Short mmCIF file of C-alpha atoms in Angstrom, two decimals:
data_model
loop_
_atom_site.label_atom_id
_atom_site.label_comp_id
_atom_site.label_asym_id
_atom_site.label_seq_id
_atom_site.Cartn_x
_atom_site.Cartn_y
_atom_site.Cartn_z
CA MET A 406 -113.56 91.32 -182.08
CA ASN A 407 -111.63 92.45 -179.31
CA ALA A 408 -113.66 96.52 -180.03
CA LEU A 409 -116.83 94.26 -179.01
CA ILE A 410 -115.82 92.30 -176.19
CA SER A 411 -114.23 95.63 -174.98
CA LYS A 412 -117.59 97.40 -175.87
CA VAL A 413 -119.15 94.12 -174.13
CA ILE A 414 -117.45 93.94 -170.87
CA THR A 415 -118.55 98.03 -170.90
CA LEU A 416 -121.79 97.22 -170.57
CA LEU A 417 -122.04 94.05 -167.84
CA ASP A 418 -119.44 96.99 -166.30
CA THR A 419 -122.73 99.52 -166.31
CA GLU A 420 -125.39 99.39 -164.26
CA PRO A 421 -128.09 96.93 -163.77
CA TRP A 422 -125.87 94.72 -166.14
CA ARG A 423 -123.71 94.63 -163.45
CA LEU A 424 -126.62 94.06 -160.46
CA VAL A 425 -126.82 90.69 -162.42
CA VAL A 426 -123.92 90.15 -163.60
CA TRP A 427 -122.43 89.84 -159.67
CA VAL A 428 -125.61 88.04 -158.54
CA VAL A 429 -125.67 85.17 -160.41
CA ILE A 430 -121.68 84.47 -159.87
CA ILE A 431 -122.12 85.12 -156.48
CA VAL A 432 -125.17 82.86 -155.97
CA SER A 433 -123.62 80.63 -158.48
CA PHE A 434 -120.15 80.67 -155.75
CA ALA A 435 -122.09 79.87 -153.35
CA ALA A 436 -124.40 76.73 -153.72
CA LEU A 437 -121.22 75.00 -156.17
CA ASN A 438 -119.86 76.22 -152.55
CA ALA A 439 -122.50 73.79 -150.98
CA ALA A 440 -123.27 70.96 -153.07
CA TYR A 441 -118.86 70.19 -153.18
CA LEU A 442 -117.85 71.02 -149.77
CA VAL A 443 -120.22 68.79 -149.08
CA TRP A 444 -118.06 66.39 -150.97
CA VAL A 445 -114.99 67.97 -149.81
CA GLU A 446 -116.68 66.83 -146.24
CA ARG A 447 -117.04 63.32 -147.13
CA LYS A 448 -114.22 63.07 -149.06
CA GLY A 449 -112.36 64.07 -146.08
CA ALA A 450 -114.64 62.64 -143.60
CA GLY A 451 -113.40 59.17 -145.48
CA ARG A 452 -109.77 59.69 -145.97
CA PHE A 453 -109.48 60.92 -142.13
CA GLN A 454 -111.08 57.56 -141.02
CA ARG A 455 -108.14 55.63 -143.67
CA ARG A 456 -111.62 54.57 -145.91
CA PRO A 457 -112.24 55.98 -149.39
CA GLY A 458 -115.16 58.04 -148.82
CA PRO A 459 -118.31 58.71 -151.70
CA THR A 460 -117.39 56.33 -154.57
CA GLU A 461 -119.94 55.18 -156.37
CA VAL A 462 -121.52 57.96 -158.04
CA GLY A 463 -119.21 59.38 -161.90
CA PRO A 464 -115.26 59.61 -160.90
CA ALA A 465 -114.37 59.26 -157.55
CA GLY A 466 -117.83 60.28 -156.17
CA LEU A 467 -118.02 63.51 -158.01
CA LEU A 468 -121.87 63.22 -159.23
CA GLN A 469 -122.59 62.50 -155.67
CA PRO A 470 -124.01 66.10 -154.39
CA VAL A 471 -125.98 66.42 -157.93
CA ALA A 472 -127.25 63.16 -156.89
CA ASP A 473 -128.54 64.42 -153.43
CA GLY A 474 -129.74 67.57 -154.89
CA LEU A 475 -132.45 65.29 -156.30
CA LYS A 476 -132.76 63.31 -153.87
CA LEU A 477 -133.70 66.40 -151.66
CA MET A 478 -135.76 68.37 -154.52
CA SER A 479 -137.81 65.12 -155.03
CA LYS A 480 -139.12 65.12 -151.25
CA GLN A 481 -142.16 66.70 -150.52
CA LEU A 482 -142.29 69.56 -148.73
CA LEU A 483 -144.12 69.30 -145.38
CA ALA A 484 -144.58 70.67 -142.46
CA PRO A 485 -145.30 69.68 -138.88
CA ALA A 486 -149.31 70.30 -137.61
CA GLY A 487 -149.14 73.09 -134.74
CA ALA A 488 -145.82 74.28 -136.87
CA ASP A 489 -145.80 78.14 -137.13
CA SER A 490 -145.94 77.68 -141.11
CA LEU A 491 -144.49 80.59 -142.85
CA LEU A 492 -142.14 80.86 -139.57
CA PHE A 493 -140.89 77.34 -140.46
CA ARG A 494 -140.64 78.32 -144.37
CA GLY A 495 -139.26 81.11 -144.18
CA ALA A 496 -136.25 80.70 -141.74
CA PRO A 497 -134.15 78.53 -144.33
CA LEU A 498 -134.76 81.44 -146.40
CA LEU A 499 -133.40 83.45 -143.68
CA VAL A 500 -130.09 81.58 -143.10
CA MET A 501 -129.10 81.92 -146.84
CA ALA A 502 -130.01 85.05 -147.71
CA PRO A 503 -127.64 87.28 -145.42
CA VAL A 504 -124.81 84.64 -146.21
CA LEU A 505 -125.03 85.47 -149.53
CA MET A 506 -125.42 89.17 -148.65
CA SER A 507 -122.39 88.94 -147.01
CA LEU A 508 -120.60 87.59 -150.09
CA ALA A 509 -121.06 90.96 -151.80
CA VAL A 510 -118.24 92.65 -150.23
CA ILE A 511 -115.45 89.91 -150.05
CA PRO A 512 -112.49 91.15 -151.93
CA TYR A 513 -112.28 87.88 -154.54
CA GLY A 514 -108.84 89.50 -156.48
CA ARG A 515 -108.02 93.26 -157.02
CA GLY A 516 -111.00 95.16 -158.21
CA LEU A 517 -113.38 91.91 -158.26
CA VAL A 518 -115.80 92.94 -155.70
CA ALA A 519 -119.45 93.23 -156.03
CA ARG A 520 -120.10 96.30 -153.80
CA ASP A 521 -117.23 98.16 -152.85
CA ILE A 522 -118.42 100.03 -149.88
CA ASN A 523 -116.97 101.62 -147.19
CA VAL A 524 -118.06 99.51 -144.68
CA GLY A 525 -117.74 96.25 -145.63
CA LEU A 526 -116.62 94.39 -142.13
CA LEU A 527 -119.30 96.38 -140.03
CA MET A 528 -121.85 94.76 -142.29
CA ILE A 529 -120.84 91.58 -142.03
CA PHE A 530 -121.29 91.32 -138.83
CA ALA A 531 -124.78 93.37 -139.18
CA LEU A 532 -125.73 90.75 -141.44
CA GLY A 533 -123.98 87.89 -139.97
CA SER A 534 -126.68 87.36 -136.29
CA ILE A 535 -129.76 87.59 -138.57
CA ASN A 536 -128.54 83.85 -140.05
CA MET A 537 -128.34 83.22 -135.70
CA MET A 538 -131.79 84.08 -135.57
CA ALA A 539 -133.47 82.96 -138.86
CA ILE A 540 -132.11 78.94 -137.06
CA MET A 541 -133.64 79.71 -134.10
CA LEU A 542 -136.55 80.55 -136.04
CA GLY A 543 -136.21 77.29 -137.15
CA GLY A 544 -136.10 75.16 -134.70
CA TRP A 545 -139.03 76.83 -132.49
CA SER A 546 -141.18 76.92 -135.20
CA SER A 547 -141.60 73.32 -135.91
CA ARG A 548 -142.48 72.86 -132.25
CA ASN A 549 -140.66 69.68 -131.71
CA LYS A 550 -138.82 69.31 -128.39
CA TYR A 551 -135.54 68.53 -129.67
CA ALA A 552 -136.00 71.77 -131.60
CA VAL A 553 -136.21 74.22 -129.25
CA MET A 554 -133.65 72.96 -127.30
CA SER A 555 -131.21 72.96 -129.52
CA ALA A 556 -132.22 76.59 -130.45
CA ALA A 557 -132.18 78.00 -127.31
CA ARG A 558 -128.78 76.17 -126.97
CA MET A 559 -127.24 78.00 -130.22
CA VAL A 560 -128.75 81.34 -128.80
CA SER A 561 -126.59 81.05 -126.08
CA GLN A 562 -123.51 79.56 -127.84
CA ASN A 563 -123.76 82.12 -130.14
CA VAL A 564 -123.64 85.53 -127.65
CA ALA A 565 -120.93 83.37 -125.87
CA TYR A 566 -119.02 83.72 -129.42
CA GLU A 567 -120.62 86.56 -130.99
CA ILE A 568 -118.37 89.11 -128.43
CA PRO A 569 -115.18 87.50 -128.94
CA MET A 570 -115.60 87.65 -132.45
CA LEU A 571 -116.60 91.20 -132.75
CA LEU A 572 -114.04 92.48 -129.61
CA VAL A 573 -111.25 90.54 -131.73
CA VAL A 574 -112.94 92.19 -135.52
CA THR A 575 -112.97 95.54 -133.37
CA THR A 576 -109.04 94.88 -132.65
CA MET A 577 -109.03 95.09 -136.35
CA ALA A 578 -110.41 97.82 -137.01
CA MET A 579 -108.44 99.53 -134.66
CA VAL A 580 -105.10 98.63 -135.69
CA THR A 581 -105.82 98.47 -139.81
CA GLY A 582 -107.91 101.95 -138.92
CA THR A 583 -110.69 101.33 -141.90
CA MET A 584 -114.07 98.73 -142.26
CA ASP A 585 -112.96 98.51 -146.29
CA LEU A 586 -111.77 95.00 -146.90
CA ASN A 587 -109.99 96.33 -149.79
CA GLN A 588 -107.96 98.99 -147.66
CA ILE A 589 -107.13 95.91 -145.60
CA VAL A 590 -106.34 93.90 -148.44
CA ALA A 591 -104.13 96.77 -149.87
CA GLN A 592 -102.12 97.86 -146.70
CA GLN A 593 -101.16 94.01 -146.61
CA SER A 594 -99.71 93.99 -149.71
CA GLY A 595 -96.23 92.32 -150.25
CA ALA A 596 -94.64 89.58 -149.42
CA PHE A 597 -96.32 87.88 -146.45
CA TRP A 598 -94.41 88.91 -143.34
CA HIS A 599 -96.74 92.50 -144.39
CA TRP A 600 -99.70 90.46 -142.93
CA ASN A 601 -101.85 91.09 -140.13
CA LEU A 602 -101.16 88.18 -138.64
CA PHE A 603 -97.74 88.70 -138.48
CA ARG A 604 -98.26 92.77 -137.52
CA VAL A 605 -96.50 91.94 -134.31
CA TRP A 606 -95.04 95.13 -133.80
CA VAL A 607 -98.66 96.83 -133.50
CA ASN A 608 -99.95 94.08 -131.33
CA PRO A 609 -97.81 90.92 -129.84
CA LEU A 610 -100.88 88.75 -130.01
CA MET A 611 -101.40 89.57 -133.44
CA PRO A 612 -101.57 85.24 -133.89
CA VAL A 613 -103.14 84.78 -131.29
CA THR A 614 -105.54 86.46 -132.37
CA PHE A 615 -106.19 85.05 -135.49
CA LEU A 616 -106.72 81.50 -133.32
CA ILE A 617 -109.66 83.25 -131.39
CA PHE A 618 -111.49 84.74 -134.83
CA PHE A 619 -111.18 81.43 -136.48
CA ILE A 620 -112.51 79.57 -133.11
CA CYS A 621 -115.87 82.49 -132.88
CA MET A 622 -115.76 81.17 -137.08
CA LEU A 623 -116.37 77.78 -136.05
CA ALA A 624 -118.82 78.15 -133.59
CA GLU A 625 -120.64 80.93 -135.59
CA THR A 626 -121.04 79.04 -138.31
CA ASN A 627 -122.02 75.94 -135.68
CA ARG A 628 -119.29 73.72 -137.05
CA ALA A 629 -118.11 70.37 -134.86
CA PRO A 630 -116.35 70.36 -132.24
CA PHE A 631 -119.47 73.53 -131.50
CA ASP A 632 -122.16 72.04 -133.44
CA MET A 633 -124.40 71.78 -130.69
CA THR A 634 -126.66 72.79 -133.17
CA GLU A 635 -127.37 69.56 -134.68
CA ALA A 636 -126.27 67.80 -132.27
CA GLU A 637 -127.18 64.83 -134.48
CA SER A 638 -126.00 62.47 -132.09
CA GLU A 639 -127.64 63.62 -128.72
CA LEU A 640 -130.63 66.07 -130.06
CA VAL A 641 -131.77 64.22 -133.17
CA ALA A 642 -130.81 66.64 -136.11
CA GLY A 643 -131.49 69.85 -134.00
CA ALA A 644 -132.90 73.01 -134.89
CA TYR A 645 -133.12 70.65 -138.43
CA THR A 646 -134.82 67.95 -136.51
CA GLU A 647 -138.68 68.81 -138.23
CA TYR A 648 -137.04 70.01 -141.97
CA GLY A 649 -137.16 67.52 -144.74
CA GLY A 650 -136.28 67.72 -148.28
CA MET A 651 -134.75 71.28 -149.61
CA GLY A 652 -135.95 72.89 -146.55
CA PHE A 653 -133.15 70.85 -144.96
CA GLY A 654 -130.81 71.26 -147.67
CA VAL A 655 -131.42 74.87 -147.85
CA PHE A 656 -129.94 74.94 -144.24
CA PHE A 657 -127.09 72.70 -145.19
CA MET A 658 -126.36 75.13 -147.66
CA ALA A 659 -126.12 78.16 -145.83
CA GLU A 660 -123.86 76.58 -143.30
CA TYR A 661 -120.98 75.47 -145.50
CA ALA A 662 -121.82 79.58 -147.63
CA ASN A 663 -121.21 80.82 -143.74
CA ILE A 664 -118.41 78.36 -144.04
CA VAL A 665 -116.98 79.57 -147.33
CA LEU A 666 -118.10 83.54 -145.85
CA GLY A 667 -115.52 83.28 -142.19
CA CYS A 668 -113.41 82.10 -144.42
CA SER A 669 -113.14 84.33 -146.40
CA LEU A 670 -113.31 86.88 -143.38
CA ALA A 671 -110.18 85.58 -141.67
CA THR A 672 -108.06 85.52 -145.32
CA VAL A 673 -109.11 88.91 -145.75
CA LEU A 674 -108.47 89.97 -142.30
CA PHE A 675 -105.73 88.64 -141.88
CA LEU A 676 -104.71 86.24 -144.10
CA GLY A 677 -103.78 89.09 -146.93
CA GLY A 678 -106.69 88.75 -148.91
CA TRP A 679 -105.71 88.08 -152.55
CA GLN A 680 -102.06 89.20 -151.84
CA SER A 681 -99.12 86.49 -152.49
CA PRO A 682 -97.25 85.85 -149.99
CA PHE A 683 -93.86 86.47 -151.75
CA GLY A 684 -95.17 89.35 -153.80
CA LEU A 685 -95.57 87.93 -157.23
CA LEU A 686 -98.75 87.63 -159.00
CA PRO A 687 -101.28 88.91 -156.71
CA GLY A 688 -104.72 87.63 -157.48
CA VAL A 689 -107.74 85.77 -157.01
CA THR A 690 -105.61 82.61 -156.73
CA TRP A 691 -103.95 82.91 -154.11
CA PHE A 692 -107.37 84.38 -152.00
CA LEU A 693 -108.47 81.12 -152.88
CA LEU A 694 -105.80 78.90 -152.10
CA LYS A 695 -105.65 80.81 -148.59
CA MET A 696 -109.46 79.84 -147.67
CA TYR A 697 -109.74 76.96 -148.97
CA PHE A 698 -106.79 75.89 -147.16
CA LEU A 699 -108.39 77.40 -144.17
CA VAL A 700 -111.93 75.29 -145.03
CA PHE A 701 -110.02 72.48 -145.49
CA SER A 702 -108.65 73.01 -141.52
CA VAL A 703 -112.51 73.32 -140.63
CA VAL A 704 -113.00 69.97 -141.99
CA TRP A 705 -109.57 68.50 -140.88
CA ILE A 706 -111.60 69.87 -137.04
CA ARG A 707 -114.12 69.00 -137.24
CA TRP A 708 -113.24 65.57 -138.18
CA THR A 709 -110.18 65.84 -135.07
CA PHE A 710 -112.10 66.91 -132.36
CA PRO A 711 -115.26 65.55 -130.87
CA ARG A 712 -118.17 68.28 -129.95
CA THR A 713 -117.64 69.93 -126.32
CA GLN A 714 -119.76 69.12 -123.66
CA PHE A 715 -121.81 72.72 -123.22
CA TYR A 716 -120.31 74.39 -120.44
CA GLY A 717 -117.58 73.22 -121.93
CA LEU A 718 -117.99 75.69 -125.43
CA LEU A 719 -119.53 78.24 -122.28
CA ASN A 720 -115.97 78.67 -120.35
CA LEU A 721 -114.28 78.02 -123.08
CA SER A 722 -115.66 81.46 -124.17
CA TRP A 723 -116.34 83.20 -120.71
CA LYS A 724 -113.39 82.87 -118.84
CA LEU A 725 -110.34 82.41 -122.37
CA LEU A 726 -111.51 84.19 -125.60
CA ILE A 727 -113.08 87.05 -124.48
CA PRO A 728 -110.91 87.98 -121.24
CA VAL A 729 -107.67 87.28 -123.86
CA SER A 730 -109.36 88.69 -127.03
CA LEU A 731 -110.41 92.13 -124.22
CA PHE A 732 -106.67 91.79 -123.66
CA THR A 733 -105.30 91.39 -127.38
CA LEU A 734 -107.99 95.12 -127.81
CA ILE A 735 -106.32 96.57 -124.87
CA LEU A 736 -103.20 96.00 -126.10
CA SER A 737 -103.38 97.32 -129.19
CA ALA A 738 -105.15 100.04 -128.50
CA GLY A 739 -102.15 100.85 -126.43
CA THR A 740 -99.21 99.97 -128.63
CA ILE A 741 -101.45 102.84 -131.80
CA LYS A 742 -101.52 105.13 -129.06
CA ILE A 743 -98.30 105.48 -128.28
CA LEU A 744 -97.43 105.07 -132.26
CA ARG A 745 -98.83 108.10 -132.46
CA ALA A 746 -97.84 110.79 -130.20
CA LEU A 747 -94.02 109.38 -130.58
CA SER A 748 -94.52 109.47 -134.86
CA MET B 1116 -99.87 80.62 -113.50
CA ASN B 1117 -101.40 77.08 -113.33
CA ALA B 1118 -104.28 78.49 -115.44
CA LEU B 1119 -101.85 79.40 -118.30
CA LYS B 1120 -99.91 76.12 -118.06
CA GLU B 1121 -103.59 74.72 -118.93
CA ILE B 1122 -104.43 76.55 -121.95
CA TYR B 1123 -100.80 76.06 -123.21
CA SER B 1124 -100.69 71.95 -122.31
CA GLY B 1125 -103.91 72.10 -123.08
CA PHE B 1126 -103.43 73.54 -126.61
CA LYS B 1127 -101.22 71.17 -127.27
CA SER B 1128 -102.33 67.56 -126.97
CA LEU B 1129 -104.94 69.51 -130.05
CA LEU B 1130 -102.35 70.36 -132.08
CA ILE B 1131 -100.65 66.69 -131.23
CA GLY B 1132 -104.44 65.39 -132.29
CA MET B 1133 -104.38 67.60 -135.45
CA ARG B 1134 -101.65 65.72 -136.34
CA ILE B 1135 -102.59 62.23 -136.22
CA THR B 1136 -105.40 63.39 -138.36
CA LEU B 1137 -103.02 64.49 -140.74
CA GLY B 1138 -101.27 61.93 -140.42
CA GLN B 1139 -103.69 58.80 -141.57
CA PHE B 1140 -105.45 61.76 -144.10
CA PHE B 1141 -102.58 60.61 -146.47
CA LYS B 1142 -102.63 56.60 -145.41
CA PRO B 1143 -103.93 54.49 -148.28
CA ALA B 1144 -107.46 53.41 -147.19
CA VAL B 1145 -108.18 49.75 -145.41
CA THR B 1146 -111.66 49.14 -146.28
CA MET B 1147 -113.20 46.60 -148.50
CA GLN B 1148 -114.80 47.59 -150.59
CA TYR B 1149 -117.49 44.85 -150.79
CA PRO B 1150 -119.57 44.20 -153.72
CA HIS B 1151 -116.97 45.02 -155.45
CA GLN B 1152 -114.07 42.95 -153.54
CA SER B 1153 -114.17 40.55 -150.56
CA LEU B 1154 -111.46 38.88 -148.52
CA LYS B 1155 -110.97 34.81 -148.92
CA MET B 1156 -112.37 33.07 -145.87
CA SER B 1157 -110.74 31.71 -143.23
CA PRO B 1158 -110.26 28.34 -144.40
CA ARG B 1159 -112.36 27.55 -141.02
CA TYR B 1160 -114.62 29.37 -141.81
CA ARG B 1161 -118.15 27.53 -142.10
CA GLY B 1162 -120.73 28.16 -144.37
CA HIS B 1163 -123.70 26.07 -145.12
CA ILE B 1164 -122.05 22.48 -146.16
CA GLU B 1165 -121.37 20.94 -149.92
CA LEU B 1166 -120.43 17.97 -151.76
CA VAL B 1167 -117.46 17.20 -152.20
CA GLY B 1168 -116.25 15.57 -155.80
CA ASN B 1169 -114.43 12.07 -156.44
CA PRO B 1170 -111.22 13.07 -158.19
CA GLU B 1171 -111.08 10.26 -160.65
CA THR B 1172 -114.94 9.90 -161.59
CA GLY B 1173 -115.34 13.22 -160.76
CA LYS B 1174 -118.96 12.43 -158.94
CA PRO B 1175 -119.80 13.01 -155.44
CA ARG B 1176 -117.58 11.52 -152.67
CA CYS B 1177 -121.08 10.46 -151.34
CA ILE B 1178 -122.50 6.79 -150.96
CA VAL B 1179 -125.88 7.44 -149.25
CA CYS B 1180 -124.88 5.51 -145.94
CA LYS B 1181 -127.33 8.92 -143.84
CA LEU B 1182 -124.64 9.26 -141.05
CA CYS B 1183 -125.40 12.65 -141.54
CA GLU B 1184 -128.66 12.79 -141.89
CA LYS B 1185 -128.98 11.09 -138.77
CA ALA B 1186 -126.41 13.37 -136.96
CA CYS B 1187 -128.15 16.15 -137.94
CA PRO B 1188 -129.88 17.96 -134.57
CA SER B 1189 -131.84 19.76 -136.20
CA ASP B 1190 -132.77 17.66 -138.81
CA CYS B 1191 -132.10 19.73 -141.84
CA ILE B 1192 -130.43 17.49 -144.20
CA SER B 1193 -132.09 14.75 -146.64
CA LEU B 1194 -130.97 12.71 -149.65
CA GLU B 1195 -131.73 9.98 -151.03
CA GLY B 1196 -129.49 7.68 -153.54
CA VAL B 1197 -129.60 4.98 -156.30
CA LYS B 1198 -127.69 1.97 -156.29
CA LEU B 1199 -125.93 2.46 -160.35
CA GLU B 1200 -125.31 -0.87 -162.22
CA GLY B 1201 -121.73 -2.30 -162.04
CA ASP B 1202 -120.88 0.16 -159.12
CA ARG B 1203 -120.34 -1.34 -155.66
CA ARG B 1204 -121.68 1.83 -153.67
CA LYS B 1205 -125.20 3.87 -154.19
CA SER B 1206 -124.70 7.41 -155.74
CA VAL B 1207 -125.85 10.66 -154.51
CA THR B 1208 -129.15 11.76 -156.24
CA SER B 1209 -130.71 14.28 -153.85
CA TYR B 1210 -128.93 16.24 -151.17
CA LYS B 1211 -131.30 18.59 -149.74
CA LEU B 1212 -130.32 20.75 -147.31
CA ASP B 1213 -133.05 23.24 -145.29
CA PHE B 1214 -130.49 25.93 -144.53
CA THR B 1215 -133.39 27.74 -142.41
CA LYS B 1216 -132.50 25.01 -139.31
CA CYS B 1217 -128.67 24.81 -139.04
CA SER B 1218 -126.55 25.93 -137.32
CA LEU B 1219 -123.58 24.63 -138.89
CA CYS B 1220 -122.56 22.33 -135.65
CA GLY B 1221 -120.14 19.91 -138.25
CA SER B 1222 -121.86 17.13 -136.96
CA CYS B 1223 -122.95 15.68 -140.33
CA ILE B 1224 -119.13 16.94 -141.49
CA GLU B 1225 -117.45 14.80 -138.01
CA VAL B 1226 -119.70 11.44 -138.71
CA CYS B 1227 -119.08 11.59 -142.50
CA HIS B 1228 -116.52 8.91 -142.36
CA ASP B 1229 -115.63 9.14 -146.83
CA GLY B 1230 -115.61 12.74 -146.62
CA ALA B 1231 -117.65 13.40 -148.09
CA ILE B 1232 -118.63 16.85 -147.41
CA ARG B 1233 -117.33 19.65 -145.86
CA PHE B 1234 -117.67 23.60 -145.24
CA SER B 1235 -117.98 25.48 -148.00
CA ARG B 1236 -116.74 29.29 -147.68
CA ASP B 1237 -120.02 30.74 -149.24
CA TYR B 1238 -121.38 33.87 -147.65
CA ASN B 1239 -122.74 35.74 -149.97
CA LEU B 1240 -126.33 33.92 -148.38
CA ALA B 1241 -128.89 37.33 -148.83
CA GLY B 1242 -132.39 36.09 -150.14
CA LEU B 1243 -135.93 37.46 -150.16
CA SER B 1244 -137.80 33.87 -149.49
CA LYS B 1245 -137.39 31.02 -147.32
CA GLU B 1246 -137.59 28.47 -150.34
CA GLU B 1247 -134.10 30.60 -151.09
CA PHE B 1248 -132.39 28.51 -148.67
CA LEU B 1249 -133.83 25.33 -149.15
CA ILE B 1250 -130.59 23.93 -151.25
CA ASP B 1251 -130.26 21.90 -153.50
CA LEU B 1252 -126.73 20.46 -153.31
CA VAL B 1253 -126.36 17.70 -156.37
CA ALA B 1254 -127.19 20.93 -157.75
CA ARG B 1255 -125.01 23.60 -156.77
CA PHE B 1256 -122.20 20.36 -156.71
CA GLN B 1257 -123.03 20.03 -160.57
CA ALA B 1258 -123.44 23.69 -161.14
CA GLN B 1259 -120.31 24.02 -160.11
CA GLN B 1260 -118.26 21.14 -162.11
CA ALA B 1261 -119.52 23.20 -165.01
CA GLU B 1262 -118.25 26.18 -164.07
CA GLY B 1263 -115.35 24.43 -163.48
CA LYS B 1264 -114.95 24.80 -159.49
CA ALA B 1265 -116.21 21.55 -158.32
CA GLN B 1266 -114.41 20.98 -155.53
CA ILE B 1267 -112.71 17.16 -156.57
CA GLY B 1268 -110.14 16.12 -154.52
CA ASN B 1269 -108.76 14.08 -151.60
CA PRO B 1270 -111.28 16.08 -148.77
CA LYS B 1271 -108.96 14.93 -145.64
CA SER B 1272 -106.09 16.77 -147.19
CA GLU B 1273 -108.22 19.53 -149.93
CA GLY B 1274 -111.11 20.43 -146.89
CA ARG B 1275 -108.80 22.74 -144.84
CA ASN B 1276 -107.24 24.13 -148.16
CA PRO B 1277 -107.10 27.90 -147.90
CA LYS B 1278 -107.41 28.01 -151.26
CA ALA B 1279 -110.73 26.73 -152.77
CA GLU B 1280 -112.14 28.89 -154.97
CA VAL B 1281 -116.05 28.84 -153.31
CA GLN B 1282 -116.43 32.93 -153.45
CA GLY B 1283 -119.69 34.61 -154.11
CA PRO B 1284 -121.35 35.45 -157.35
CA LYS B 1285 -120.13 38.55 -158.89
CA THR B 1286 -117.24 39.15 -156.29
CA GLU B 1287 -113.15 39.29 -157.32
CA VAL B 1288 -110.68 38.34 -154.29
CA LEU B 1289 -108.94 41.14 -154.35
CA ALA B 1290 -107.49 40.76 -150.95
CA GLU B 1291 -106.76 38.14 -148.17
CA PRO B 1292 -107.43 38.38 -144.42
CA THR B 1293 -104.24 38.17 -143.18
CA GLY B 1294 -102.60 40.29 -146.32
CA GLU B 1295 -101.12 43.80 -145.12
CA THR B 1296 -105.34 46.38 -145.57
CA ALA B 1297 -106.24 43.21 -143.05
CA LYS B 1298 -103.77 43.35 -140.50
CA ALA B 1299 -103.31 47.55 -141.28
CA ALA B 1300 -107.44 47.55 -140.51
CA LEU B 1301 -107.14 45.28 -136.97
CA ASN B 1302 -104.35 48.75 -136.10
CA PRO B 1303 -105.36 51.03 -137.34
CA THR B 1304 -101.89 53.14 -135.30
CA SER B 1305 -99.63 50.88 -136.67
#
């Protein structure tokens, strides 16, 4: 029996099967996360506002995502007259695909990674830009003034926040000396003071770097208080105005999948990935705990702060985040140089 | 230096905001789950009028003097009665209230010197047709009596009784408006 199981496992680890298994795992991970993060979001919103949140469908509203999904799937797919129907239909797919691809290089546990490539960090950020372009295409192709306004806002927002984000990631690549996410996690083994978040001897501003990364992640995933893309109280539903049914559903799944990806990346880069904070029992549980804590913080921030004004958002990036992240980049470059010269 | 101070104080205020919302997160919910629970209406709540029963006979106190009909500014009350044998006074046989016109002014109740009508505390009054608001109060009284919920008693005191059993169908009273939850709802910061 054991021999059979190990044989099956070895078979599943060989090439065509390994691919199939990981596709199934990643797609279901992303889809389940998207569905149940909507539930978490609504429950969280309820709790922060001292309401119970969804309670009617299933125990504690747990079947609410299923009901929402069925409702969205039963809607007719409509493209507005005069819209570029190919781009209009393609945009939700273009939003979803890069996230799923990026999830393939995240190390969830020891050896638990779909594709162990040595430039994982680079790949995630290369694919990350497609996401923004796809939302822009969706807004532009739907031939709706609110959607175009939202798309224009979003492009300037994402350009503004991509810069500090990439500066922070460059800092991390310099500090760790690698773009391989597995190696970055391996460097942070041991207790929590080995985490990159507390590597203050290289760069005393490391916690600030983490904060900048987290803020940029919120802006890149278009989450409140930076949800200029949707801005449901000003721009109808922003870039998603003309989308109904599952087209809209896929945009939202992609938004939540992006949050999971961003939080996973923050966990890997700063919080030691699947390493345990006390050096005991490292594993996938620690990864999920840290990741979901960050996801909870995202919900927490959304229901605490109002949406920023547009110039406030750009001011924050250009006047604060970019100079500070440039400073941390130069500071850690200098420290690394000095440390190398000394040793 | 000023800029740094601004960043520091701004960041601090963000953290304070997050602390406050997290505090609220762990406090109990204050909303009333309406179809499953409902608030008890205050004693002064003005629902549509209803007939008051006589505790001795178990019948409506109304003697069909028609003062309420005359007092009504919107002409929404019409009632009829008969003089039963052996009775000194008339008994009400039909008391029609056209609630579509009623403005809940209470003139009928003020003018009634037998204390035979009063405001109900019924507020589950949504309907799909106009006819649903042409209420037959005698039929309503009899139905309530059959359920054992009839408004029997001295209306001069009972009419102000906050514990009167007037609730809509299928609802369960879980809290009173003066209770802890309502107070918390009014002062969410406390």
